[in-house]
Coordinates of C-alpha atoms in Angstrom, one line a residue:
X1015 CA 66.7 205.4 138.0
X1016 CA 67.8 202.2 136.4
X1017 CA 70.9 200.0 137.6
X1018 CA 71.0 198.8 134.0
X1019 CA 70.5 195.2 135.1
X1020 CA 67.3 193.4 134.1
X1021 CA 65.5 191.6 137.0
X1022 CA 65.1 187.9 136.5
X1023 CA 61.8 186.5 136.1
X1024 CA 60.3 184.1 138.7
X1025 CA 60.6 181.6 135.7
X1026 CA 64.1 182.0 134.5
X1027 CA 65.2 181.6 138.5
X1028 CA 63.7 178.2 138.6
X1029 CA 65.4 177.2 135.2
X1030 CA 68.7 178.4 136.3
X1031 CA 68.4 176.5 140.0
X1032 CA 67.2 173.4 137.9
X1033 CA 70.2 173.6 135.6
X1034 CA 72.5 174.2 138.7
X1035 CA 70.9 170.7 140.1
X1036 CA 71.4 169.2 136.8
X1037 CA 75.0 169.9 136.7
X1038 CA 75.8 168.9 139.9
X1039 CA 74.0 165.5 139.3
X1040 CA 76.0 165.3 136.4
X1041 CA 79.4 165.5 138.2
X1042 CA 78.2 162.8 140.8
X1043 CA 77.1 160.2 138.1
X1044 CA 80.2 160.9 136.0
X1045 CA 82.6 160.4 139.2
X1046 CA 80.4 157.3 140.1
X1047 CA 80.9 156.2 137.3
X1048 CA 84.3 156.5 137.0
X1049 CA 84.8 155.1 140.3
X1050 CA 82.4 152.2 139.1
X1051 CA 84.6 151.3 136.3
X1052 CA 87.6 151.8 138.5
X1053 CA 86.6 149.1 141.0
X1054 CA 85.4 146.8 138.0
X1055 CA 89.2 147.2 136.6
X1056 CA 90.3 146.1 139.7
X1057 CA 88.5 143.4 140.7
X1058 CA 89.1 142.3 136.9
X1059 CA 92.5 142.4 137.4
X1060 CA 92.9 140.8 140.7
X1061 CA 90.7 138.1 139.0
X1062 CA 93.0 137.6 136.1
X1063 CA 96.1 138.0 138.4
X1064 CA 94.5 135.0 140.7
X1065 CA 94.3 132.9 137.7
X1066 CA 97.8 133.1 136.6
X1067 CA 100.7 130.5 137.9
X1068 CA 102.8 133.4 139.8
X1069 CA 99.4 133.5 142.0
X1070 CA 99.1 129.6 142.0
X1071 CA 102.7 129.5 143.0
X1072 CA 102.4 131.7 146.3
X1073 CA 99.2 130.2 147.2
X1074 CA 101.3 126.5 147.0
X1075 CA 103.8 128.0 148.9
X1076 CA 101.4 129.2 151.5
X1077 CA 99.6 125.9 152.0
X1078 CA 103.1 124.3 152.2
X1079 CA 104.1 126.5 155.3
X1080 CA 100.7 126.1 156.9
X1081 CA 100.7 122.1 156.7
X1082 CA 104.6 122.1 157.7
X1083 CA 103.4 123.9 161.2
X1084 CA 100.4 121.9 161.2
X1085 CA 102.4 118.2 161.1
X1086 CA 106.0 119.0 161.9
X1087 CA 106.9 117.2 158.7
X1088 CA 108.5 118.2 155.5
X1089 CA 105.7 118.8 152.5
X1090 CA 105.8 118.7 149.1
X1091 CA 103.3 119.9 146.8
X1092 CA 103.7 118.9 142.7
X1093 CA 100.8 121.4 141.6
X1094 CA 98.2 123.6 142.5
X1095 CA 95.3 124.8 140.3
X1096 CA 92.5 127.5 141.1
X1097 CA 89.0 127.6 139.3
X1098 CA 87.8 130.8 140.7
X1099 CA 84.5 130.8 138.6
X1100 CA 83.4 127.5 140.5
X1101 CA 85.3 128.3 143.5
X1102 CA 87.4 125.5 143.3
X1103 CA 90.9 124.3 144.0
X1104 CA 93.0 120.9 142.7
X1105 CA 96.1 119.7 144.7
X1106 CA 98.1 117.4 142.9
X1107 CA 101.1 115.4 144.5
X1108 CA 100.8 116.4 148.3
X1109 CA 103.5 114.6 150.1
X1110 CA 104.0 114.9 153.9
X1111 CA 107.3 113.4 155.3
X1112 CA 107.8 112.3 158.7
X1113 CA 110.6 110.7 160.6
X1114 CA 111.0 107.8 158.3
X1115 CA 114.7 107.2 157.2
X1116 CA 115.9 107.5 153.5
X1117 CA 114.4 104.6 151.3
X1118 CA 111.2 104.3 153.4
X1119 CA 107.8 105.3 152.1
X1120 CA 106.9 108.9 153.3
X1121 CA 104.6 109.4 156.5
X1122 CA 101.5 110.8 154.1
X1123 CA 100.9 110.8 150.4
X1124 CA 97.8 111.8 148.3
X1125 CA 97.6 111.4 144.4
X1126 CA 95.1 114.2 144.3
X1127 CA 93.1 116.4 146.3
X1128 CA 90.0 118.6 145.1
X1129 CA 88.0 120.9 147.2
X1130 CA 84.9 123.0 146.2
X1131 CA 83.6 125.7 148.6
X1132 CA 80.3 127.2 148.8
X1133 CA 78.9 131.1 149.9
X1134 CA 77.4 130.8 153.1
X1135 CA 76.9 134.7 153.3
X1136 CA 77.2 137.6 151.3
X1137 CA 76.9 140.2 154.0
X1138 CA 79.6 138.7 156.2
X1139 CA 81.7 137.2 153.4
X1140 CA 81.7 133.4 154.8
X1141 CA 82.7 130.5 152.5
X1142 CA 82.2 126.8 153.5
X1143 CA 83.6 123.7 152.1
X1144 CA 80.8 122.1 149.9
X1145 CA 82.9 118.8 148.1
X1146 CA 86.2 117.1 149.3
X1147 CA 87.7 114.4 147.0
X1148 CA 90.6 112.6 148.0
X1149 CA 92.4 110.4 145.3
X1150 CA 94.5 107.2 146.5
X1151 CA 95.8 108.4 150.0
X1152 CA 98.4 106.3 151.9
X1153 CA 99.0 106.8 155.7
X1154 CA 102.2 105.1 156.8
X1155 CA 103.1 104.3 160.3
X1156 CA 106.3 103.0 161.2
X1157 CA 106.4 102.1 164.9
X1158 CA 110.4 101.1 165.7
X1159 CA 111.1 98.8 168.5
X1160 CA 111.9 101.6 170.9
X1161 CA 108.3 102.5 170.5
X1162 CA 108.8 106.0 168.5
X1163 CA 107.1 106.3 165.7
X1164 CA 107.9 108.5 162.4
X1165 CA 105.1 110.8 163.0
X1166 CA 106.2 114.3 163.1
X1167 CA 105.5 116.8 165.8
X1168 CA 103.5 120.2 164.8
X1169 CA 106.3 123.1 165.0
X1170 CA 104.3 125.7 166.7
X1171 CA 105.7 126.3 170.2
X1172 CA 103.4 127.7 172.9
X1173 CA 104.2 131.3 173.9
X1174 CA 103.7 133.1 177.4
X1175 CA 100.7 135.0 175.6
X1176 CA 99.4 131.9 173.5
X1177 CA 96.3 129.4 174.8
X1178 CA 97.5 126.2 176.0
X1179 CA 95.8 124.2 173.4
X1180 CA 95.8 125.2 169.9
X1181 CA 93.5 124.2 166.8
X1182 CA 95.5 122.5 164.1
X1183 CA 92.9 121.4 161.9
X1184 CA 89.2 122.1 161.6
X1185 CA 87.5 120.7 158.6
X1186 CA 83.6 121.1 158.0
X1187 CA 82.5 120.0 154.7
X1188 CA 79.1 119.1 153.3
X1189 CA 80.2 116.0 151.4
X1190 CA 83.8 114.4 151.5
X1191 CA 84.7 111.3 149.4
X1192 CA 88.2 108.9 149.4
X1193 CA 88.9 106.8 146.9
X1194 CA 91.4 103.8 146.9
X1195 CA 92.8 104.4 150.1
X1196 CA 95.5 102.5 152.3
X1197 CA 96.9 102.6 155.5
X1198 CA 100.1 101.0 156.0
X1199 CA 101.3 100.0 159.7
X1200 CA 104.8 98.2 160.0
X1201 CA 104.3 97.2 156.1
X1202 CA 100.6 95.8 157.1
X1203 CA 98.3 96.8 154.3
X1204 CA 94.9 98.1 155.3
X1205 CA 92.8 99.5 152.0
X1206 CA 89.9 101.6 152.5
X1207 CA 87.2 103.9 150.8
X1208 CA 84.8 106.2 152.4
X1209 CA 82.4 108.6 151.5
X1210 CA 80.4 111.0 153.7
X1211 CA 78.1 113.9 154.4
X1212 CA 78.3 116.4 156.5
X1213 CA 81.8 115.6 158.1
X1214 CA 83.2 117.3 160.8
X1215 CA 87.0 117.0 162.0
X1216 CA 88.2 119.2 164.9
X1217 CA 92.3 118.0 165.8
X1218 CA 93.8 120.7 168.5
X1219 CA 97.2 120.2 169.7
X1220 CA 99.0 120.9 173.4
X1221 CA 102.9 122.0 172.7
X1222 CA 103.6 121.4 176.4
X1223 CA 101.9 117.5 176.9
X1224 CA 102.5 117.0 173.2
X1225 CA 98.7 115.7 173.0
X1226 CA 96.4 115.5 170.2
X1227 CA 92.6 115.7 170.8
X1228 CA 90.3 114.9 167.8
X1229 CA 86.5 115.2 167.6
X1230 CA 85.1 113.7 164.5
X1231 CA 81.6 113.7 164.0
X1232 CA 79.3 112.5 160.9
X1233 CA 75.9 112.1 160.0
X1234 CA 76.2 109.7 157.2
X1235 CA 79.2 107.7 156.6
X1236 CA 79.4 104.9 153.5
X1237 CA 82.5 103.2 154.4
X1238 CA 83.9 100.0 152.8
X1239 CA 86.6 97.8 153.4
X1240 CA 88.5 96.1 150.2
X1241 CA 85.6 94.5 148.3
X1242 CA 82.9 94.3 151.0
X1243 CA 79.9 95.6 151.1
X1244 CA 79.0 99.4 151.8
X1245 CA 78.0 100.2 154.6
X1246 CA 76.2 103.4 155.5
X1247 CA 76.7 104.6 159.3
X1248 CA 76.9 107.4 161.6
X1249 CA 80.2 108.5 164.0
X1250 CA 80.6 110.5 166.8
X1251 CA 84.3 109.9 168.3
X1252 CA 86.3 111.9 170.9
X1253 CA 89.9 110.7 170.8
X1254 CA 93.1 111.6 173.0
X1255 CA 96.5 111.0 171.2
X1256 CA 99.8 110.9 173.0
X1257 CA 103.3 110.3 171.5
X1258 CA 102.6 106.6 173.1
X1259 CA 99.2 106.0 173.7
X1260 CA 96.1 106.7 172.3
X1261 CA 92.3 107.0 174.3
X1262 CA 89.0 106.8 173.0
X1263 CA 87.2 108.8 175.4
X1264 CA 83.8 108.2 173.7
X1265 CA 82.8 106.3 170.6
X1266 CA 79.2 106.4 169.3
X1267 CA 78.5 104.2 166.2
X1268 CA 75.5 103.8 164.4
X1269 CA 74.7 101.6 161.2
X1270 CA 71.1 100.3 160.4
X1271 CA 69.8 98.8 163.8
X1272 CA 73.2 98.5 165.2
X1273 CA 74.2 100.9 167.6
X1274 CA 77.5 100.6 169.8
X1275 CA 78.9 102.6 172.5
X1276 CA 82.6 102.2 173.1
X1277 CA 85.3 103.0 175.2
X1278 CA 89.2 102.2 175.3
X1279 CA 93.1 102.7 175.0
X1280 CA 96.2 101.9 173.4
X1281 CA 99.5 102.0 175.2
X1282 CA 103.2 101.3 174.4
X1283 CA 103.5 100.9 170.3
X1284 CA 106.1 98.9 170.3
X1285 CA 104.6 95.8 172.3
X1286 CA 101.1 97.6 172.3
X1287 CA 98.4 96.8 175.3
X1288 CA 94.8 97.7 174.7
X1289 CA 91.8 97.5 176.4
X1290 CA 88.2 98.3 175.1
X1291 CA 84.5 98.4 176.6
X1292 CA 81.8 98.3 174.3
X1293 CA 77.6 97.5 174.9
X1294 CA 74.6 97.9 172.4
X1295 CA 72.6 96.0 169.8
X1296 CA 74.3 94.9 166.8
X1297 CA 72.5 93.8 163.8
X1298 CA 74.0 90.2 162.3
X1299 CA 73.6 90.4 159.0
X1300 CA 75.7 93.5 158.8
X1301 CA 78.6 91.6 160.1
X1302 CA 78.1 89.1 157.3
X1303 CA 77.9 91.8 154.7
X1304 CA 81.1 93.3 156.2
X1305 CA 82.8 89.9 155.8
X1306 CA 83.5 89.6 159.7
X1307 CA 81.2 86.5 160.1
X1308 CA 79.7 84.2 157.5
X1309 CA 76.1 82.8 158.0
X1310 CA 73.5 85.5 159.6
X1311 CA 70.4 85.7 157.9
X1312 CA 68.3 87.6 160.4
X1313 CA 68.6 88.6 163.5
X1314 CA 70.5 90.8 166.3
X1315 CA 72.7 90.1 169.2
X1316 CA 72.6 92.8 172.4
X1317 CA 76.6 92.9 173.8
X1318 CA 78.0 94.1 176.7
X1319 CA 81.6 93.4 176.6
X1320 CA 85.0 94.1 177.8
X1321 CA 88.4 92.9 176.3
X1322 CA 92.0 93.8 176.7
X1323 CA 95.0 92.0 174.9
X1324 CA 98.7 92.7 174.2
X1325 CA 99.3 93.0 170.4
X1326 CA 96.5 91.6 167.9
X1327 CA 97.7 88.0 168.9
X1328 CA 97.1 88.1 172.6
X1329 CA 93.7 89.2 173.9
X1330 CA 90.9 88.0 175.9
X1331 CA 87.2 88.8 175.6
X1332 CA 84.2 88.4 178.3
X1333 CA 81.1 89.7 178.4
X1334 CA 76.8 88.6 177.9
X1335 CA 75.1 88.4 174.8
X1336 CA 71.6 88.3 174.3
X1337 CA 70.6 86.6 170.6
X1338 CA 67.1 87.6 168.9
X1339 CA 65.0 86.1 166.3
X1340 CA 68.2 84.6 164.6
X1341 CA 68.4 82.7 161.3
X1342 CA 72.0 81.2 161.1
X1343 CA 73.1 79.0 158.2
X1344 CA 76.5 77.6 156.9
X1345 CA 77.2 74.1 155.3
X1346 CA 77.0 71.7 158.6
X1347 CA 74.2 74.0 160.7
X1348 CA 71.2 75.8 160.2
X1349 CA 69.0 77.4 163.1
X1350 CA 66.1 79.8 162.7
X1351 CA 64.5 82.1 164.8
X1352 CA 66.4 81.4 167.4
X1353 CA 66.2 83.7 170.9
X1354 CA 69.3 82.8 173.4
X1355 CA 71.7 84.4 176.0
X1356 CA 74.7 83.7 177.3
X1357 CA 78.0 84.4 178.9
X1358 CA 81.3 84.3 176.3
X1359 CA 84.9 84.2 176.6
X1360 CA 87.0 84.6 173.8
X1361 CA 90.7 84.1 173.5
X1362 CA 92.9 83.3 169.8
X1363 CA 92.5 79.9 170.8
X1364 CA 89.2 79.3 172.2
X1365 CA 85.2 80.3 172.1
X1366 CA 83.4 79.6 175.0
X1367 CA 79.7 80.1 175.9
X1368 CA 79.3 78.2 178.9
X1369 CA 75.9 79.1 180.1
X1370 CA 73.9 79.0 176.6
X1371 CA 70.2 79.1 177.1
X1372 CA 68.0 78.9 174.1
X1373 CA 64.4 78.8 172.6
X1374 CA 64.1 77.7 169.4
X1375 CA 61.2 79.4 167.3
X1376 CA 59.3 76.0 167.2
X1377 CA 59.0 75.8 170.8
X1378 CA 60.9 73.8 173.6
X1379 CA 64.5 74.9 175.6
X1380 CA 68.0 74.3 175.2
X1381 CA 70.8 74.5 178.0
X1382 CA 74.3 74.3 176.5
X1383 CA 77.7 74.9 177.0
X1384 CA 79.8 75.3 173.8
X1385 CA 83.6 75.1 173.5
X1386 CA 85.8 75.5 170.4
X1387 CA 89.4 75.3 170.3
X1388 CA 91.8 76.5 167.8
X1389 CA 89.0 78.2 166.3
X1390 CA 91.1 80.3 163.7
X1391 CA 93.4 77.5 162.5
X1392 CA 92.6 76.3 159.0
X1393 CA 90.2 72.9 158.3
X1394 CA 92.9 69.9 158.6
X1395 CA 92.9 66.4 159.5
X1396 CA 91.6 65.4 162.6
X1397 CA 95.3 64.3 164.3
X1398 CA 96.9 67.4 163.0
X1399 CA 99.0 69.3 165.9
X1400 CA 96.4 72.5 166.6
X1401 CA 93.5 71.2 164.5
X1402 CA 89.9 72.6 165.5
X1403 CA 88.2 70.7 168.0
X1404 CA 84.3 71.6 168.4
X1405 CA 82.3 71.0 171.6
X1406 CA 78.4 71.2 172.4
X1407 CA 77.1 69.7 175.6
X1408 CA 73.2 70.5 175.4
X1409 CA 70.2 69.1 177.7
X1410 CA 67.1 69.6 175.8
X1411 CA 63.5 70.0 176.9
X1412 CA 60.4 69.9 174.6
X1413 CA 62.1 70.8 171.5
X1414 CA 60.5 69.0 168.4
X1415 CA 62.6 66.4 166.4
X1416 CA 62.4 68.5 163.3
X1417 CA 64.0 71.4 165.1
X1418 CA 67.0 68.9 166.2
X1419 CA 67.2 67.5 162.6
X1420 CA 67.0 71.0 161.0
X1421 CA 69.9 72.4 162.5
X1422 CA 72.4 69.6 161.6
X1423 CA 71.5 67.0 159.2
X1424 CA 71.0 67.4 155.4
X1425 CA 67.5 68.4 153.9
X1426 CA 66.8 65.0 153.2
X1427 CA 67.0 63.8 156.8
X1428 CA 65.1 66.8 158.3
X1429 CA 61.3 65.8 157.9
X1430 CA 60.5 62.0 159.0
X1431 CA 57.0 62.5 159.4
X1432 CA 57.2 62.4 163.2
X1433 CA 55.1 64.4 165.4
X1434 CA 57.2 64.6 168.6
X1435 CA 59.1 66.2 171.3
X1436 CA 62.3 65.0 173.0
X1437 CA 63.9 65.7 176.4
X1438 CA 67.3 64.5 177.1
X1439 CA 71.0 65.0 176.1
X1440 CA 72.8 66.2 172.9
X1441 CA 76.5 66.1 172.0
X1442 CA 77.8 67.9 168.7
X1443 CA 81.7 67.2 168.4
X1444 CA 84.1 67.5 165.3
X1445 CA 87.8 67.7 165.3
X1446 CA 89.9 69.0 162.2
X1447 CA 87.0 69.9 160.0
X1448 CA 83.4 70.3 159.9
X1449 CA 83.5 67.1 157.5
X1450 CA 84.0 65.1 161.1
X1451 CA 81.1 66.6 162.6
X1452 CA 79.0 64.1 164.5
X1453 CA 75.7 64.5 166.6
X1454 CA 74.8 61.9 169.4
X1455 CA 71.4 62.2 171.0
X1456 CA 69.6 60.5 173.8
X1457 CA 66.3 61.2 174.1
X1458 CA 63.0 60.5 175.6
X1459 CA 60.2 61.3 172.8
X1460 CA 56.8 62.1 173.8
X1461 CA 53.9 63.8 171.6
X1462 CA 53.7 67.8 172.0
X1463 CA 50.8 69.3 173.5
X1464 CA 49.7 70.4 170.4
X1465 CA 49.7 67.9 167.5
X1466 CA 50.7 68.8 163.9
X1467 CA 48.5 68.1 161.4
X1468 CA 50.1 65.7 158.8
X1469 CA 52.3 64.3 161.1
X1470 CA 52.4 60.9 163.0
X1471 CA 52.3 61.1 166.5
X1472 CA 55.6 59.4 168.4
X1473 CA 56.4 58.6 171.7
X1474 CA 59.2 56.3 172.9
X1475 CA 63.2 56.8 173.3
X1476 CA 66.1 57.0 170.9
X1477 CA 69.8 56.6 171.1
X1478 CA 71.4 57.3 167.9
X1479 CA 74.3 58.8 166.3
X1480 CA 74.8 60.7 162.9
X1481 CA 78.2 60.9 161.0
X1482 CA 78.6 63.9 158.9
X1483 CA 81.1 62.2 156.9
X1484 CA 79.2 60.0 154.5
X1485 CA 76.2 61.1 155.7
X1486 CA 75.5 57.7 158.1
X1487 CA 72.9 57.2 160.8
X1488 CA 73.6 54.7 163.5
X1489 CA 70.8 53.7 165.9
X1490 CA 72.0 52.3 169.2
X1491 CA 68.6 51.7 170.6
X1492 CA 65.0 53.1 169.4
X1493 CA 61.7 52.0 171.0
X1494 CA 58.6 54.2 169.4
X1495 CA 54.8 53.7 170.2

């Protein structure tokens, strides 16, 4: 019997199954496409909202809150702008008010801060700071007579379930630039510039002890003080700051061939007492380039010193120095290729090198004691109270005459055509100004073991004195043969 229904062929069954499958994929594609479109619209809406002034104001208020909790001061931000396409933010008119009174400059102010982020990982959605630019920052530290300062304290208070030390600042940046900065310490202005690569700064705070601990590292710093030359350096610094004390636990500073290790402390800000120790090689022309000491053309010094003092005007520096292949030239004094060792003692009124042993490039040896009184005073007349007084007392042996003359007399007196080396006493003095420099020598002269071609061999004795003022030479005794 027939049921009235026609049986489907295998081909028709296959087409029916294929149609159902296509219908299911079509539904999935339509739903997936709709969800993707909705996601795009949501992201577009969020991006649009993130670019609105309303969102920027919310972020500005959040930044203000975070900074106020971290610093403890009152924070003002004039404006904040986003650029999401470049992952950048710009802040203008950032001011942090500390404990200073009305009418006093704020604790910190920055005209402009520009920061640009970079994507470290799409998988983990991690960002890093690629570039930070700070324009015209000013830091104003006031030290009041009782020792306290205008530096505010972080507002974060420790609770029983929180760690004893909190991180309040953590900066890792590929490039940082600071332009036209100034630090004011009790109205004393210190201008600075800074450019650094691979900078890391971490600051933690312990509410119970009110201690800050800072760790700073940088692989490449370009620093400039005022109009001095730019210096490229590396720095690692670990510092601990309390309300009335700062301790440099470790400092490693490298620039060119200079590599210094140092540590120190500063206590009682109102009447500061400090001490520091440092050791390592220092490239002397870099000091001249920074404007610290004029005259160094070449050479280095290995230092091992300790220093302590009260404030900036009372201090004592003691230690040892080894000078290597040094060239030094100022208007009244020239040396080249000198190697020397000495103890040193420096105070605001005196520089003393009591046991200097020098070996000039041309040969021989010099044993000397140097004393420079009132060295920081300006040039003056000899009888002026507090005038500079320089004394060098030296014993020379096997030192060529040209070596002595090249150091202390004008060019036209430096080469007299004689091949001779001296042994005896040399004195260098001035009072008031190097214009009044005098050089006295009592030497027994002899022909060097290795004669110099083109020069006249000379032996004998000489007792003479050179006066810088007027360029006059006074010969008291001369015996030559």
